[in-house]
PDB file of C-alpha atoms in Angstrom:
ATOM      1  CA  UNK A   1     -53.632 -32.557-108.682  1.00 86.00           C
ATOM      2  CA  UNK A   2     -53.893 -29.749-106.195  1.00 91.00           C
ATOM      3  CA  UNK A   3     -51.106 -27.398-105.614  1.00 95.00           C
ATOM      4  CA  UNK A   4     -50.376 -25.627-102.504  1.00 97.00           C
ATOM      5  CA  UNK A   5     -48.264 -22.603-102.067  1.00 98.00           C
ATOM      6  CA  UNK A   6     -46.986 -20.922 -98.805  1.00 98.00           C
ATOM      7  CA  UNK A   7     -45.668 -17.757 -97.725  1.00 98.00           C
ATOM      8  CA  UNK A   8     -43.126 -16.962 -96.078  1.00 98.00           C
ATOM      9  CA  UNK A   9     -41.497 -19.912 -94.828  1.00 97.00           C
ATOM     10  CA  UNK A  10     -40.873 -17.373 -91.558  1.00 98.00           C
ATOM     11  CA  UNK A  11     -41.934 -14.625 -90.069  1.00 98.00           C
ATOM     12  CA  UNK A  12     -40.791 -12.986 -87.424  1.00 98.00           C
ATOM     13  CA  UNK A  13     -43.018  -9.827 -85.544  1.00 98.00           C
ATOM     14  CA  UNK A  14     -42.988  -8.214 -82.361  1.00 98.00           C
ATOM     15  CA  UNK A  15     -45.346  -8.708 -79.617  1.00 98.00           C
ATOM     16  CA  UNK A  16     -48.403  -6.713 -80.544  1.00 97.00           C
ATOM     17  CA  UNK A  17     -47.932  -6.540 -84.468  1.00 97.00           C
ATOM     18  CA  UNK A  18     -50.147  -8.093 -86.892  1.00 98.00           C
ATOM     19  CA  UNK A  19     -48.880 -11.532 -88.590  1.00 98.00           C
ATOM     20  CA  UNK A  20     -50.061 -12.039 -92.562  1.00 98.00           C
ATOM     21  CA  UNK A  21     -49.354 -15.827 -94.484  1.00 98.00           C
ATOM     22  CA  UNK A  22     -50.698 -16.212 -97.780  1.00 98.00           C
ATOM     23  CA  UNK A  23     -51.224 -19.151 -99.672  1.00 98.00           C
ATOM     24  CA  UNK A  24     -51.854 -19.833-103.189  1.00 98.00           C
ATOM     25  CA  UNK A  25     -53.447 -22.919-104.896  1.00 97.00           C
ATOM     26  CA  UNK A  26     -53.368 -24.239-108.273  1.00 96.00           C
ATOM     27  CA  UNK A  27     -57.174 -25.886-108.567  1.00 94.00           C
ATOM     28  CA  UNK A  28     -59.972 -23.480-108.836  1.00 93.00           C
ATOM     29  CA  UNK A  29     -62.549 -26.518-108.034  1.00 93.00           C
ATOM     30  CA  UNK A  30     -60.858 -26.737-104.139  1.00 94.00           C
ATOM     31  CA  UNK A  31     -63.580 -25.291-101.959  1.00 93.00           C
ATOM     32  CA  UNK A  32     -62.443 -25.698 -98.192  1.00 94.00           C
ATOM     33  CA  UNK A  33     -59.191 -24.311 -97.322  1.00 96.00           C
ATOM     34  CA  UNK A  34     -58.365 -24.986 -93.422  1.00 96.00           C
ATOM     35  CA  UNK A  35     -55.249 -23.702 -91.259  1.00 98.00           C
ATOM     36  CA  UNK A  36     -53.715 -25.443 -88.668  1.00 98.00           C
ATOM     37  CA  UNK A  37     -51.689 -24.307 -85.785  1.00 98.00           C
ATOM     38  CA  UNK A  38     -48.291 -26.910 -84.877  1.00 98.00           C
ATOM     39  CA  UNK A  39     -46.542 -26.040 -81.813  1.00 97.00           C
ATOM     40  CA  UNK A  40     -43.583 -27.871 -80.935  1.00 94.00           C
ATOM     41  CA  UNK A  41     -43.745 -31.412 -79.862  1.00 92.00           C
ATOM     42  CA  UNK A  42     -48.035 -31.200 -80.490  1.00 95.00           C
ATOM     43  CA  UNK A  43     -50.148 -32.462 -83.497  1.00 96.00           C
ATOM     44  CA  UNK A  44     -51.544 -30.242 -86.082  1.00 97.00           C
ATOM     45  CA  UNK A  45     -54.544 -27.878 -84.137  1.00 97.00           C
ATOM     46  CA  UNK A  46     -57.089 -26.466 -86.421  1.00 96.00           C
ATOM     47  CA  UNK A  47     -57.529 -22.864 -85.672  1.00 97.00           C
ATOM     48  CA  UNK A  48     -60.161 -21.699 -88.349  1.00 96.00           C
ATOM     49  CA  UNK A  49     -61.411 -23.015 -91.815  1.00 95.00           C
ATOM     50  CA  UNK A  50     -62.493 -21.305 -94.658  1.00 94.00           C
ATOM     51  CA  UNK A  51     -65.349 -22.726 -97.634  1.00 91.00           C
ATOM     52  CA  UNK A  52     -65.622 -21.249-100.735  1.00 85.00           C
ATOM     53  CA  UNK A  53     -69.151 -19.372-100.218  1.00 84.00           C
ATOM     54  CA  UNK A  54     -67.557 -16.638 -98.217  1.00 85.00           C
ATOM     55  CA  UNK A  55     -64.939 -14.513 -98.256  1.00 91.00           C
ATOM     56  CA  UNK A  56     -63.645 -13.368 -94.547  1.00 95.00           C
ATOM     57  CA  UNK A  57     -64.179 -15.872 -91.791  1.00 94.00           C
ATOM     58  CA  UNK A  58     -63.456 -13.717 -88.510  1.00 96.00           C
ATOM     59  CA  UNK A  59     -62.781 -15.956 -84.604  1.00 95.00           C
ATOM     60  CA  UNK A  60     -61.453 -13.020 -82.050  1.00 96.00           C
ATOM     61  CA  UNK A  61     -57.714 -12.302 -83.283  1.00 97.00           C
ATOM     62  CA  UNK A  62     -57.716 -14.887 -85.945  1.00 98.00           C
ATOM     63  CA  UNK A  63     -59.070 -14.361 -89.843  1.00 98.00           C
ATOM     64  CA  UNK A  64     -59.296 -16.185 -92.852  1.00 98.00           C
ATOM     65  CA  UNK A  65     -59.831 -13.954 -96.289  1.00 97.00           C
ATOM     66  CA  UNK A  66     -60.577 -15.746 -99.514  1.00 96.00           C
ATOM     67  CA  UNK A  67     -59.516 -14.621-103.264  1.00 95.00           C
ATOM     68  CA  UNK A  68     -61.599 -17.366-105.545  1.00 93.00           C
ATOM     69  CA  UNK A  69     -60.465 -15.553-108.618  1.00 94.00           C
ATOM     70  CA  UNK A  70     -57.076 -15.027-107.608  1.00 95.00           C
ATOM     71  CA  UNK A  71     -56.930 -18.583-105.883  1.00 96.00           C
ATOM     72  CA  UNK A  72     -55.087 -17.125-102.694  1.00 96.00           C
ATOM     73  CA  UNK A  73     -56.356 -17.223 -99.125  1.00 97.00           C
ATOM     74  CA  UNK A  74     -54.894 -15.862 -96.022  1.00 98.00           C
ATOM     75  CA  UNK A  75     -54.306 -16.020 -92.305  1.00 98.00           C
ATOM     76  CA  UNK A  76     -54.296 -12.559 -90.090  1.00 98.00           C
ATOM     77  CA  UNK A  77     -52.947 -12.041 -86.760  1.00 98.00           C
ATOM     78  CA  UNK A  78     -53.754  -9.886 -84.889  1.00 97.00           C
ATOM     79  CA  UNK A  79     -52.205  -8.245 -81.635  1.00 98.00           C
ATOM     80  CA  UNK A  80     -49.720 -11.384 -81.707  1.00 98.00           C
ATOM     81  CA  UNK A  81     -48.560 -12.719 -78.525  1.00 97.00           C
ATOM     82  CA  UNK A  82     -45.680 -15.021 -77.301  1.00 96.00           C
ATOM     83  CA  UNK A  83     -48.164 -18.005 -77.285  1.00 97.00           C
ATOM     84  CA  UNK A  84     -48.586 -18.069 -81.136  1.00 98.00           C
ATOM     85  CA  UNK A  85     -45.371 -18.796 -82.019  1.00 98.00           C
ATOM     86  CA  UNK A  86     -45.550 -22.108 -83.750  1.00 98.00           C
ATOM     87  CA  UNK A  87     -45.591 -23.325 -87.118  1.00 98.00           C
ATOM     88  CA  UNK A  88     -48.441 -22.794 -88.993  1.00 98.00           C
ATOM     89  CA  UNK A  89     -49.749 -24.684 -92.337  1.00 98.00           C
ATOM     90  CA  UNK A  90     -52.667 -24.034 -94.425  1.00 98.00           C
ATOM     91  CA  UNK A  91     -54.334 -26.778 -97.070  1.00 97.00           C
ATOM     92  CA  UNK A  92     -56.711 -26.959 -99.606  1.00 96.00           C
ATOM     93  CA  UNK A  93     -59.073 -29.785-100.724  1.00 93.00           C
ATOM     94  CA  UNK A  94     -62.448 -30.195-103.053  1.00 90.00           C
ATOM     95  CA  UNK A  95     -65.562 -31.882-101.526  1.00 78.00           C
ATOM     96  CA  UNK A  96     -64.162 -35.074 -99.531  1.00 77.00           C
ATOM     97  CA  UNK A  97     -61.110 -35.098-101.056  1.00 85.00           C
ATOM     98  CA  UNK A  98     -57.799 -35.347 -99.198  1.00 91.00           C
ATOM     99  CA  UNK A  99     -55.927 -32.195 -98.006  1.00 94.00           C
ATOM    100  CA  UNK A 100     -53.080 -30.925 -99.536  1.00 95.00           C
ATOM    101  CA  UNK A 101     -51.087 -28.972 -97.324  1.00 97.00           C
ATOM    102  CA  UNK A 102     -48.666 -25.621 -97.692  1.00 98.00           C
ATOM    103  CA  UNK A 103     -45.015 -26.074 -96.652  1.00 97.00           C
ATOM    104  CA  UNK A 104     -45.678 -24.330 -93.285  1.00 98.00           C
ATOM    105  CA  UNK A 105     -44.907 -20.880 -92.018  1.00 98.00           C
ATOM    106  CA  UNK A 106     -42.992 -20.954 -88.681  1.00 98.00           C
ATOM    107  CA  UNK A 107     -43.900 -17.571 -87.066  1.00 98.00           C
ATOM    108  CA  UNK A 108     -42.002 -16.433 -83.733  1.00 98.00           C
ATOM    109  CA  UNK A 109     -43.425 -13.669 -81.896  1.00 98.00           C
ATOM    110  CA  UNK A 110     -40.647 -11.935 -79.307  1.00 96.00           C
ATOM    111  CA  UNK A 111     -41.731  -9.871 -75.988  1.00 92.00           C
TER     112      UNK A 111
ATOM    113  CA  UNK B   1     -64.487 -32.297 -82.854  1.00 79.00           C
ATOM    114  CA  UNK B   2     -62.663 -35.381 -81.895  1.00 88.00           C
ATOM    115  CA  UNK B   3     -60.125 -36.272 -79.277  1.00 94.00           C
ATOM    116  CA  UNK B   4     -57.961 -38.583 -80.667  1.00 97.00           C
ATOM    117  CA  UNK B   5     -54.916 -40.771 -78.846  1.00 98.00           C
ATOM    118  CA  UNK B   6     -52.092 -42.377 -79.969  1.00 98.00           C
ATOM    119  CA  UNK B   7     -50.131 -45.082 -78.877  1.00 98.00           C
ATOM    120  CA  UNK B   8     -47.019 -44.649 -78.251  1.00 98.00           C
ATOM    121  CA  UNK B   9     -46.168 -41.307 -78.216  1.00 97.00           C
ATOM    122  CA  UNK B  10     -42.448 -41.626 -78.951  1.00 97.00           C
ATOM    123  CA  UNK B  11     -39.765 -44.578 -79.165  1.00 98.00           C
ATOM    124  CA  UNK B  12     -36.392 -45.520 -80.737  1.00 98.00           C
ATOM    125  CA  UNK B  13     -36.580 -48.258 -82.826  1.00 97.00           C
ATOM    126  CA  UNK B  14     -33.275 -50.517 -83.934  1.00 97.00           C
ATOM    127  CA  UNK B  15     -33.081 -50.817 -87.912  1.00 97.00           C
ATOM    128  CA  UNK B  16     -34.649 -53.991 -89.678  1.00 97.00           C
ATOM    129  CA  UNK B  17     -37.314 -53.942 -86.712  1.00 98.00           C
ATOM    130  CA  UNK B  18     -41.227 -52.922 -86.687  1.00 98.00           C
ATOM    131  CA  UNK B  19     -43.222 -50.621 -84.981  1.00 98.00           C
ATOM    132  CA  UNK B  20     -47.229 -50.661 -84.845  1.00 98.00           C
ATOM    133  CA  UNK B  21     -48.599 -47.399 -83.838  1.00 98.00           C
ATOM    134  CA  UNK B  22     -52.284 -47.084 -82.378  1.00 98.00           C
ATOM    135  CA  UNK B  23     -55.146 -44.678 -82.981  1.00 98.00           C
ATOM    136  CA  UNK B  24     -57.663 -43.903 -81.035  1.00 98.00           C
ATOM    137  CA  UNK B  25     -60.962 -41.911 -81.096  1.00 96.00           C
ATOM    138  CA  UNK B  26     -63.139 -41.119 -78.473  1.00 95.00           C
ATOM    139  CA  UNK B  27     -66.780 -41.222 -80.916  1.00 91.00           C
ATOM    140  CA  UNK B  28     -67.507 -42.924 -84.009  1.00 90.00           C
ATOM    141  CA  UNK B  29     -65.668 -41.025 -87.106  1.00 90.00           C
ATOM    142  CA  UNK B  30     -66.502 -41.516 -90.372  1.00 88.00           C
ATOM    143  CA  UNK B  31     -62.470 -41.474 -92.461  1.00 91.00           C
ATOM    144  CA  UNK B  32     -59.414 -41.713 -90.691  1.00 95.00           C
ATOM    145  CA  UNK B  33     -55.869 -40.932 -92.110  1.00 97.00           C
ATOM    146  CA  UNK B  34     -52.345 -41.656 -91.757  1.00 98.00           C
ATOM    147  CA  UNK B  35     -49.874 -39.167 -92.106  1.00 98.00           C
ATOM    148  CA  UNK B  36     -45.989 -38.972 -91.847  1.00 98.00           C
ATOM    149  CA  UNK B  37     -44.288 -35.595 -91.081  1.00 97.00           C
ATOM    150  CA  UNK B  38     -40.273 -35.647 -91.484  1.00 96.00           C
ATOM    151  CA  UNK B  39     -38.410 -33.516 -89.174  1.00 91.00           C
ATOM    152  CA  UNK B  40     -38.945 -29.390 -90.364  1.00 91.00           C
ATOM    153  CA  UNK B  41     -41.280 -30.842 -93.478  1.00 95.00           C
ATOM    154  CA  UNK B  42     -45.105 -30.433 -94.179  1.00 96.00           C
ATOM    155  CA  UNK B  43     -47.692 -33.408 -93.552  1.00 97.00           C
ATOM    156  CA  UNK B  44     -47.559 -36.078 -96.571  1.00 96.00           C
ATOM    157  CA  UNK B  45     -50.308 -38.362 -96.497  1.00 97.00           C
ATOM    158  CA  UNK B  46     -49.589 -42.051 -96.542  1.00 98.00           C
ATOM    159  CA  UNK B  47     -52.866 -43.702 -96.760  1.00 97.00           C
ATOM    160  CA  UNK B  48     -56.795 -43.474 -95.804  1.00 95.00           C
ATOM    161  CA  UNK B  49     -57.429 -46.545 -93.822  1.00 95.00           C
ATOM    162  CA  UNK B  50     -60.816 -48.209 -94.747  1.00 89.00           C
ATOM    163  CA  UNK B  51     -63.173 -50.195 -92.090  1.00 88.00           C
ATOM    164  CA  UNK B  52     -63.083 -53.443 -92.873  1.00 84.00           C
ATOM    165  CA  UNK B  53     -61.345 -53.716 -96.092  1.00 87.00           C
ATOM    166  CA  UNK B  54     -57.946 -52.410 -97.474  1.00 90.00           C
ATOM    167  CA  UNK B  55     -56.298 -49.548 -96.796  1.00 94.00           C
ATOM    168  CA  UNK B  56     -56.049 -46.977 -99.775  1.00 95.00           C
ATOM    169  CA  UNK B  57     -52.212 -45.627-100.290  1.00 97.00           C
ATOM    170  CA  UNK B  58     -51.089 -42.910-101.138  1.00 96.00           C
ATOM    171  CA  UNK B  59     -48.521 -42.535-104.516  1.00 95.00           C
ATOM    172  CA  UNK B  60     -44.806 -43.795-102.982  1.00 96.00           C
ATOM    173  CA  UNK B  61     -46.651 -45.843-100.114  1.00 97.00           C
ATOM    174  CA  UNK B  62     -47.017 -49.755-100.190  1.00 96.00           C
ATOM    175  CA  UNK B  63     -48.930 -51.828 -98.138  1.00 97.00           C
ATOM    176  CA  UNK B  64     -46.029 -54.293 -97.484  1.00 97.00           C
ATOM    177  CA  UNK B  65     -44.096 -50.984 -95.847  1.00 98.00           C
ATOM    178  CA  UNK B  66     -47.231 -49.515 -94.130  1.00 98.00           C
ATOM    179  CA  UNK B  67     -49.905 -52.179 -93.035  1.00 97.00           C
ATOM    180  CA  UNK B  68     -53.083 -50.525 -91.567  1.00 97.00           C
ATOM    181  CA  UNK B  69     -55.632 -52.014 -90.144  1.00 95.00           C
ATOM    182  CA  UNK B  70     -58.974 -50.582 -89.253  1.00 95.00           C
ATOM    183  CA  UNK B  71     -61.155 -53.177 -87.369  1.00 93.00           C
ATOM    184  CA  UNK B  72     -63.973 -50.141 -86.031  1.00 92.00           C
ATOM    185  CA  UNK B  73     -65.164 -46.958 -86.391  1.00 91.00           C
ATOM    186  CA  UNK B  74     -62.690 -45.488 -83.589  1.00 94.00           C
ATOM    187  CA  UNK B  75     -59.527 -47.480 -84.132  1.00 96.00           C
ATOM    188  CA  UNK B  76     -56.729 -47.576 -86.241  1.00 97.00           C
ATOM    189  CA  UNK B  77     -53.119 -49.037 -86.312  1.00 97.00           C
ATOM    190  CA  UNK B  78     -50.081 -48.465 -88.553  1.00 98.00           C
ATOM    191  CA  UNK B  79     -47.506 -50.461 -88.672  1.00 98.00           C
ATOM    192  CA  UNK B  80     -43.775 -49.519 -90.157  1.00 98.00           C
ATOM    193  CA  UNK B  81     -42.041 -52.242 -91.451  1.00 98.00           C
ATOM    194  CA  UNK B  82     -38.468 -53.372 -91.473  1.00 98.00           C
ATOM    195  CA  UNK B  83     -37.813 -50.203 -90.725  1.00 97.00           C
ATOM    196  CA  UNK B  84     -34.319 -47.577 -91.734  1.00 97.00           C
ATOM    197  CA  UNK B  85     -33.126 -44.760 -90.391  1.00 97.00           C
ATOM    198  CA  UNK B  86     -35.573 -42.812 -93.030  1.00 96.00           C
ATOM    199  CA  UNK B  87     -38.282 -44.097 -91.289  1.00 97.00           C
ATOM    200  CA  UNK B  88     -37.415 -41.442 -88.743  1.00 97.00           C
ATOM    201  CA  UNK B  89     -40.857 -38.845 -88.922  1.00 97.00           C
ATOM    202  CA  UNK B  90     -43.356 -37.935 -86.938  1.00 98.00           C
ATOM    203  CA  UNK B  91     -46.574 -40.454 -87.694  1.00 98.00           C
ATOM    204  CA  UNK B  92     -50.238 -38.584 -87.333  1.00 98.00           C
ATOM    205  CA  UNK B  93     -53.649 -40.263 -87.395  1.00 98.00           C
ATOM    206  CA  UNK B  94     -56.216 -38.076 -88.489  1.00 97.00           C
ATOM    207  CA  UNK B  95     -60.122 -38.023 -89.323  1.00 95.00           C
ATOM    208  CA  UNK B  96     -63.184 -37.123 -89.897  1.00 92.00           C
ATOM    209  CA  UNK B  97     -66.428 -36.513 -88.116  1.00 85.00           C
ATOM    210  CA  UNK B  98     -70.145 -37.396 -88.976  1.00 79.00           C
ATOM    211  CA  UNK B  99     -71.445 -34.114 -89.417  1.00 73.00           C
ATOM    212  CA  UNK B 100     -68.453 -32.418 -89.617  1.00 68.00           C
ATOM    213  CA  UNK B 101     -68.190 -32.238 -93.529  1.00 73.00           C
ATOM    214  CA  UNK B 102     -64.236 -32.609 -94.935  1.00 79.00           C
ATOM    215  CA  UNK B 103     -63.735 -30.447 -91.296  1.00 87.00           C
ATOM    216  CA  UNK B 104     -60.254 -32.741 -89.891  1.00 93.00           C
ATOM    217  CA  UNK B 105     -58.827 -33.125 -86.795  1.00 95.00           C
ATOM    218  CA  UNK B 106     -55.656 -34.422 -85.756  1.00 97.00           C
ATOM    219  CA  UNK B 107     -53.948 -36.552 -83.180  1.00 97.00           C
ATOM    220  CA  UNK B 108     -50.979 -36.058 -81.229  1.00 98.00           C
ATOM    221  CA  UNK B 109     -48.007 -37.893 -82.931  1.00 98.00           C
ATOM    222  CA  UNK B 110     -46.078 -40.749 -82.680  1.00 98.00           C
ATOM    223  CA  UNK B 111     -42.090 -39.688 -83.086  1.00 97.00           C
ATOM    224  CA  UNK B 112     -40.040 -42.532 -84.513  1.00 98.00           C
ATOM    225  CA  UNK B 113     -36.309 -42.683 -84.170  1.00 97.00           C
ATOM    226  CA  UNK B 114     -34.934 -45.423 -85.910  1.00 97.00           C
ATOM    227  CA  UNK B 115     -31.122 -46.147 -85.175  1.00 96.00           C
TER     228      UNK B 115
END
């Protein structure tokens, strides 16, 4: 089965600075790769998806870039603010398949 | 997307007891999920819960442990039976729009303390 990898497990930046989490996966037929934004005491938020037919997915501050051959996709930040600390966890599935999700990153972003 | 509720949103539970949690949705989806989060861990998924027929668990998840039910197209219920201090997570419906491809959206939680 599918095989998610996350990175790092935190990350701490500075109001302002640009936030990177990478993920690898381990099934090169997975073709929608989702992240989702936990803050504490909420449910999972989707914040931008990813399908396998392109490669950068852009929505304001937030990006998604895709490596098919490589099998690693990524979340950017940019210009953090205080209001994205949270945890955040990306996932990978094939078709209608289930998700399988990362460990999760927590990031904290300090004033 | 979906807004999805659950019912309730917290409660401590004595040991040996159940709890039946309650989803939701405000439209007609067409999969919803069950998930269980443990406290600083990543979503596991327990089961997809099927209109009208059984739910389908997940490997380590039994039905006698985790009853679903899914009577409609908008509602959901998990039950967590004869429950242990284990049993202590965060429980997340989830699902899936018409339209909206493997795209998934999630509720709010239910946190279970059991004592």
């Amino acid at each position: 089965g599918e095989n998610v990898e996350q990175h790092p497990s935190t990350l701490s930046v500075q109001e302002g600075d640009s936030a990177v989490i990478k993920c690898t996966y381990s099934d090169s037929a997975s073709n929608y790769f989702p992240w989702y934004k936990q803050e504490l005491g909420k449910g999972p938020q989707l914040i931008i998806d990813i399908r396998s037919n392109v490669g950068e997915k852009k929505d304001q501050r937030i990006a998604v870039t895709l490596n098919k051959t490589a099998k690693h996709f990524s979340l950017h930040i940019t210009e953090t603010q205080p209001e994205d600390s949270a945890v955040y966890f990306c996932a990978a599935s094939q078709g209608y398949s289930t998700l399988t999700f990362g460990k999760g990153t927590m990031l904290l972003v300090s004033p | 997307s979906a807004v999805i509720s659950q019912k309730p949103s917290r409660d401590i539970c004595q040991r040996g007891t159940s709890l039946t949690i309650q989803c939701q949705v405000d439209s007609q989806v067409t999969m919803m999920f069950w998930y269980r989060q443990q406290p600083g861990q990543s979503l596991t998924l327990i089961a997809t819960a099927n209109q009208g027929s059984e739910a389908t668990y997940e490997s380590g998840f039994v039905i006698d442990k985790f009853p679903i039910s899914r009577p409609n197209l908008t509602f959901s219920t998990l039950t967590v039976s004869n429950m242990s201090p284990e049993d202590s997570s965060i429980y997340l419906c989830s699902v899936r729009t018409p339209g909206g491809l493997d795209t998934q959206y999630f509720g709010p939680g239910t946190r279970l303390t059991v004592l």
